Amino acid sequence: MLQMEKEALLAEQKQVTEETNNAATWLKKANKKLLVEQKHFNKYLSGHHVNTPKPHTAEPPQITRCPQHCAGGDDLETDAFMTISLEAQLIAERLENATKAHQIMELKTQLLSLRADYDKEHQKVFHQNQLAVDLKKENTTLAQQKQRYFCLLLELREKVLKMQKELNRQEKHNLKRRKAEATEATKTKRELEDMSQDKATLIEELNAANQSLARRALEIEALKSRLAILEGGGFWVPCK
């Protein structure tokens, strides 16, 4: 769109330049023609004083009538004056139109420059908006990832709590088991101590029984010897 406007503006500038050149050429020719007509008019009006304007001016010539002016030359003087005035007015209008055309072209050039600046700023704003959209998408993606990581963290925390609960339960069970084992070990130790004491008592009783059996055996041997003596017809005298 902007390229088409630039091309149209260049074409219009070219056309205005051509028209300005044509107007300048026509102005030169008109000035030459006007000078020639002024010379002829001055020769014709030998009895009149004419204030001829300078070339390239838009003011009509000022004509001063002399007292000897005749009525027959008035129409010719009026026609020449109107011709010069119209040509000067036409030259002024063409110059004014050329000036206005140049002003319009300058305004269009400024407008096109402003349009280009506007398009640049629009591109910057569009680029910034695109960056904002990309940043928003990235923030949305990061928020989704954060939410997903938060959910995973909650699941992991729940698993850790379950594992900790299970470990606590196992620890309590192991503590009870260790207490029971310690109690059983203490009971077994006491029983072993009791058995050891019973064993010592039994050993003492066994020793006492052995000593008693030894005494009884001696007594039996003595009784056997006494019986043998008595059976042999002898006398048995107890020892004092």
Short mmCIF file of C-alpha atoms in Angstrom, two decimals:
data_model
loop_
_atom_site.label_atom_id
_atom_site.label_comp_id
_atom_site.label_asym_id
_atom_site.label_seq_id
_atom_site.Cartn_x
_atom_site.Cartn_y
_atom_site.Cartn_z
CA MET A 1 0.00 0.00 0.00
CA LEU A 2 2.75 2.44 0.94
CA GLN A 3 4.79 1.48 -2.14
CA MET A 4 1.80 2.23 -4.40
CA GLU A 5 1.33 5.62 -2.75
CA LYS A 6 5.05 6.37 -3.24
CA GLU A 7 4.82 5.45 -6.93
CA ALA A 8 1.69 7.59 -7.36
CA LEU A 9 3.38 10.52 -5.60
CA LEU A 10 6.49 10.20 -7.81
CA ALA A 11 4.30 10.16 -10.92
CA GLU A 12 2.41 13.21 -9.68
CA GLN A 13 5.69 14.98 -8.88
CA LYS A 14 6.91 14.23 -12.39
CA GLN A 15 3.68 15.60 -13.86
CA VAL A 16 3.87 18.77 -11.73
CA THR A 17 7.52 19.24 -12.75
CA GLU A 18 6.56 18.91 -16.41
CA GLU A 19 3.69 21.36 -15.96
CA THR A 20 6.00 23.78 -14.14
CA ASN A 21 8.59 23.52 -16.92
CA ASN A 22 5.87 24.03 -19.52
CA ALA A 23 4.56 27.02 -17.58
CA ALA A 24 8.07 28.48 -17.36
CA THR A 25 8.56 27.99 -21.12
CA TRP A 26 5.17 29.53 -21.85
CA LEU A 27 5.99 32.41 -19.48
CA LYS A 28 9.22 33.15 -21.35
CA LYS A 29 7.38 33.13 -24.66
CA ALA A 30 4.59 35.28 -23.22
CA ASN A 31 7.11 37.78 -21.85
CA LYS A 32 8.80 38.01 -25.22
CA LYS A 33 5.44 38.44 -26.93
CA LEU A 34 4.40 41.01 -24.36
CA LEU A 35 7.59 42.99 -24.88
CA VAL A 36 7.03 42.98 -28.64
CA GLU A 37 3.42 44.11 -28.22
CA GLN A 38 4.49 46.80 -25.78
CA LYS A 39 7.02 48.10 -28.29
CA HIS A 40 4.39 48.19 -31.05
CA PHE A 41 1.92 49.75 -28.66
CA ASN A 42 4.41 52.40 -27.61
CA LYS A 43 5.14 53.23 -31.24
CA TYR A 44 1.45 53.45 -31.98
CA LEU A 45 0.73 55.60 -28.98
CA SER A 46 3.34 58.20 -29.74
CA GLY A 47 1.09 60.83 -28.20
CA HIS A 48 0.49 58.93 -24.95
CA HIS A 49 2.75 58.21 -22.00
CA VAL A 50 2.58 54.58 -20.86
CA ASN A 51 4.17 53.32 -17.65
CA THR A 52 5.22 49.85 -18.81
CA PRO A 53 5.63 47.27 -16.03
CA LYS A 54 8.76 45.29 -15.67
CA PRO A 55 8.79 41.75 -17.08
CA HIS A 56 7.69 38.85 -14.83
CA THR A 57 5.28 41.08 -12.85
CA ALA A 58 1.56 40.49 -12.54
CA GLU A 59 0.55 44.19 -12.24
CA PRO A 60 -1.10 45.67 -15.36
CA PRO A 61 0.60 48.62 -17.06
CA GLN A 62 -0.46 52.11 -16.02
CA ILE A 63 -1.46 54.26 -19.00
CA THR A 64 -1.50 58.06 -18.76
CA ARG A 65 -3.51 59.83 -21.47
CA CYS A 66 -2.14 62.97 -23.04
CA PRO A 67 -4.36 65.98 -23.80
CA GLN A 68 -4.06 65.34 -27.52
CA HIS A 69 -5.72 61.85 -27.23
CA CYS A 70 -8.14 61.33 -30.01
CA ALA A 71 -11.36 59.31 -29.80
CA GLY A 72 -10.39 57.06 -32.72
CA GLY A 73 -7.46 55.42 -30.86
CA ASP A 74 -9.39 54.76 -27.61
CA ASP A 75 -10.72 51.31 -28.63
CA LEU A 76 -7.29 50.15 -29.77
CA GLU A 77 -5.72 51.39 -26.56
CA THR A 78 -8.41 49.66 -24.49
CA ASP A 79 -7.98 46.35 -26.35
CA ALA A 80 -4.21 46.48 -25.97
CA PHE A 81 -4.55 47.34 -22.30
CA MET A 82 -7.01 44.45 -21.74
CA THR A 83 -4.75 42.06 -23.65
CA ILE A 84 -1.75 43.00 -21.56
CA SER A 85 -3.80 42.83 -18.35
CA LEU A 86 -5.29 39.43 -19.20
CA GLU A 87 -1.93 38.00 -20.20
CA ALA A 88 -0.34 39.36 -17.03
CA GLN A 89 -3.23 37.98 -14.98
CA LEU A 90 -2.96 34.60 -16.73
CA ILE A 91 0.80 34.53 -16.06
CA ALA A 92 0.19 35.38 -12.41
CA GLU A 93 -2.49 32.68 -12.14
CA ARG A 94 -0.20 30.10 -13.72
CA LEU A 95 2.61 31.07 -11.38
CA GLU A 96 0.20 30.90 -8.45
CA ASN A 97 -1.06 27.49 -9.61
CA ALA A 98 2.51 26.23 -9.99
CA THR A 99 3.34 27.53 -6.50
CA LYS A 100 0.24 25.86 -5.08
CA ALA A 101 1.11 22.65 -6.92
CA HIS A 102 4.59 22.71 -5.41
CA GLN A 103 3.10 23.40 -1.98
CA ILE A 104 0.67 20.51 -2.46
CA MET A 105 3.53 18.26 -3.52
CA GLU A 106 5.53 19.32 -0.46
CA LEU A 107 2.52 18.62 1.75
CA LYS A 108 2.03 15.24 0.08
CA THR A 109 5.74 14.51 0.55
CA GLN A 110 5.46 15.44 4.22
CA LEU A 111 2.31 13.34 4.48
CA LEU A 112 4.09 10.40 2.86
CA SER A 113 7.03 10.86 5.25
CA LEU A 114 4.63 11.00 8.18
CA ARG A 115 2.89 7.92 6.81
CA ALA A 116 6.26 6.13 6.59
CA ASP A 117 7.08 7.19 10.16
CA TYR A 118 3.65 6.02 11.24
CA ASP A 119 4.21 2.67 9.53
CA LYS A 120 7.60 2.35 11.27
CA GLU A 121 6.04 3.12 14.64
CA HIS A 122 3.20 0.76 13.81
CA GLN A 123 5.74 -1.95 13.01
CA LYS A 124 7.50 -1.24 16.32
CA VAL A 125 4.20 -1.43 18.21
CA PHE A 126 3.26 -4.59 16.32
CA HIS A 127 6.66 -6.08 17.14
CA GLN A 128 6.26 -5.08 20.80
CA ASN A 129 2.76 -6.55 20.85
CA GLN A 130 4.11 -9.74 19.28
CA LEU A 131 6.83 -9.85 21.95
CA ALA A 132 4.15 -9.30 24.59
CA VAL A 133 2.07 -12.14 23.13
CA ASP A 134 5.13 -14.42 23.03
CA LEU A 135 6.00 -13.42 26.59
CA LYS A 136 2.42 -14.11 27.66
CA LYS A 137 2.54 -17.53 25.98
CA GLU A 138 5.88 -18.23 27.67
CA ASN A 139 4.45 -17.11 31.02
CA THR A 140 1.42 -19.34 30.44
CA THR A 141 3.71 -22.27 29.61
CA LEU A 142 5.82 -21.58 32.69
CA ALA A 143 2.67 -21.34 34.81
CA GLN A 144 1.45 -24.67 33.44
CA GLN A 145 4.84 -26.26 34.12
CA LYS A 146 4.85 -24.75 37.60
CA GLN A 147 1.36 -26.13 38.23
CA ARG A 148 2.42 -29.55 36.95
CA TYR A 149 5.56 -29.51 39.10
CA PHE A 150 3.46 -28.40 42.07
CA CYS A 151 1.08 -31.35 41.51
CA LEU A 152 4.05 -33.71 41.22
CA LEU A 153 5.49 -32.20 44.40
CA LEU A 154 2.20 -32.77 46.20
CA GLU A 155 2.10 -36.38 44.98
CA LEU A 156 5.72 -36.89 46.06
CA ARG A 157 4.99 -35.30 49.43
CA GLU A 158 1.99 -37.58 49.88
CA LYS A 159 4.13 -40.61 49.03
CA VAL A 160 6.80 -39.45 51.47
CA LEU A 161 4.17 -39.01 54.19
CA LYS A 162 2.84 -42.51 53.50
CA MET A 163 6.36 -43.95 53.60
CA GLN A 164 7.09 -42.03 56.81
CA LYS A 165 3.87 -43.33 58.32
CA GLU A 166 4.76 -46.87 57.30
CA LEU A 167 8.27 -46.45 58.73
CA ASN A 168 6.82 -45.13 61.98
CA ARG A 169 4.46 -48.09 62.15
CA GLN A 170 7.31 -50.50 61.48
CA GLU A 171 9.47 -48.70 64.04
CA LYS A 172 6.73 -49.01 66.65
CA HIS A 173 6.31 -52.68 65.77
CA ASN A 174 10.08 -53.23 65.97
CA LEU A 175 10.17 -51.37 69.28
CA LYS A 176 7.45 -53.60 70.67
CA ARG A 177 9.24 -56.64 69.33
CA ARG A 178 12.56 -55.50 70.85
CA LYS A 179 10.82 -54.83 74.16
CA ALA A 180 9.23 -58.27 74.02
CA GLU A 181 12.57 -59.84 73.14
CA ALA A 182 14.26 -57.91 75.95
CA THR A 183 11.54 -59.04 78.36
CA GLU A 184 11.88 -62.60 77.13
CA ALA A 185 15.68 -62.41 77.43
CA THR A 186 15.36 -61.05 80.97
CA LYS A 187 12.91 -63.81 81.83
CA THR A 188 15.21 -66.41 80.27
CA LYS A 189 18.16 -64.95 82.16
CA ARG A 190 16.24 -65.13 85.41
CA GLU A 191 15.19 -68.69 84.64
CA LEU A 192 18.82 -69.54 83.86
CA GLU A 193 19.88 -67.96 87.12
CA ASP A 194 17.18 -69.91 88.95
CA MET A 195 18.24 -73.07 87.16
CA SER A 196 21.85 -72.34 88.10
CA GLN A 197 20.85 -71.93 91.72
CA ASP A 198 18.76 -75.10 91.54
CA LYS A 199 21.73 -76.88 89.98
CA ALA A 200 23.99 -75.73 92.81
CA THR A 201 21.41 -76.88 95.32
CA LEU A 202 21.06 -80.19 93.53
CA ILE A 203 24.83 -80.56 93.45
CA GLU A 204 25.00 -79.85 97.17
CA GLU A 205 22.19 -82.29 97.80
CA LEU A 206 23.88 -84.81 95.51
CA ASN A 207 27.16 -84.37 97.36
CA ALA A 208 25.36 -84.75 100.66
CA ALA A 209 23.64 -87.84 99.30
CA ASN A 210 26.94 -89.23 98.07
CA GLN A 211 28.50 -88.61 101.48
CA SER A 212 25.51 -90.26 103.10
CA LEU A 213 25.80 -93.19 100.70
CA ALA A 214 29.51 -93.43 101.48
CA ARG A 215 28.77 -93.54 105.20
CA ARG A 216 26.06 -96.07 104.62
CA ALA A 217 28.45 -98.10 102.50
CA LEU A 218 31.00 -98.06 105.32
CA GLU A 219 28.32 -99.02 107.76
CA ILE A 220 27.23 -101.84 105.46
CA GLU A 221 30.81 -103.04 105.15
CA ALA A 222 31.14 -102.95 108.94
CA LEU A 223 27.91 -104.84 109.32
CA LYS A 224 29.09 -107.37 106.77
CA SER A 225 32.35 -107.84 108.65
CA ARG A 226 30.46 -108.21 111.96
CA LEU A 227 28.08 -110.62 110.37
CA ALA A 228 30.95 -112.63 108.98
CA ILE A 229 32.61 -112.77 112.37
CA LEU A 230 29.42 -113.76 114.03
CA GLU A 231 28.77 -116.41 111.46
CA GLY A 232 32.29 -117.75 111.96
CA GLY A 233 31.54 -118.23 115.65
CA GLY A 234 33.74 -115.52 116.81
CA PHE A 235 33.15 -112.56 118.97
CA TRP A 236 32.71 -109.14 117.82
CA VAL A 237 33.95 -106.45 120.10
CA PRO A 238 32.95 -102.93 119.15
CA CYS A 239 35.76 -100.50 119.09
CA LYS A 240 35.76 -97.83 121.77
#
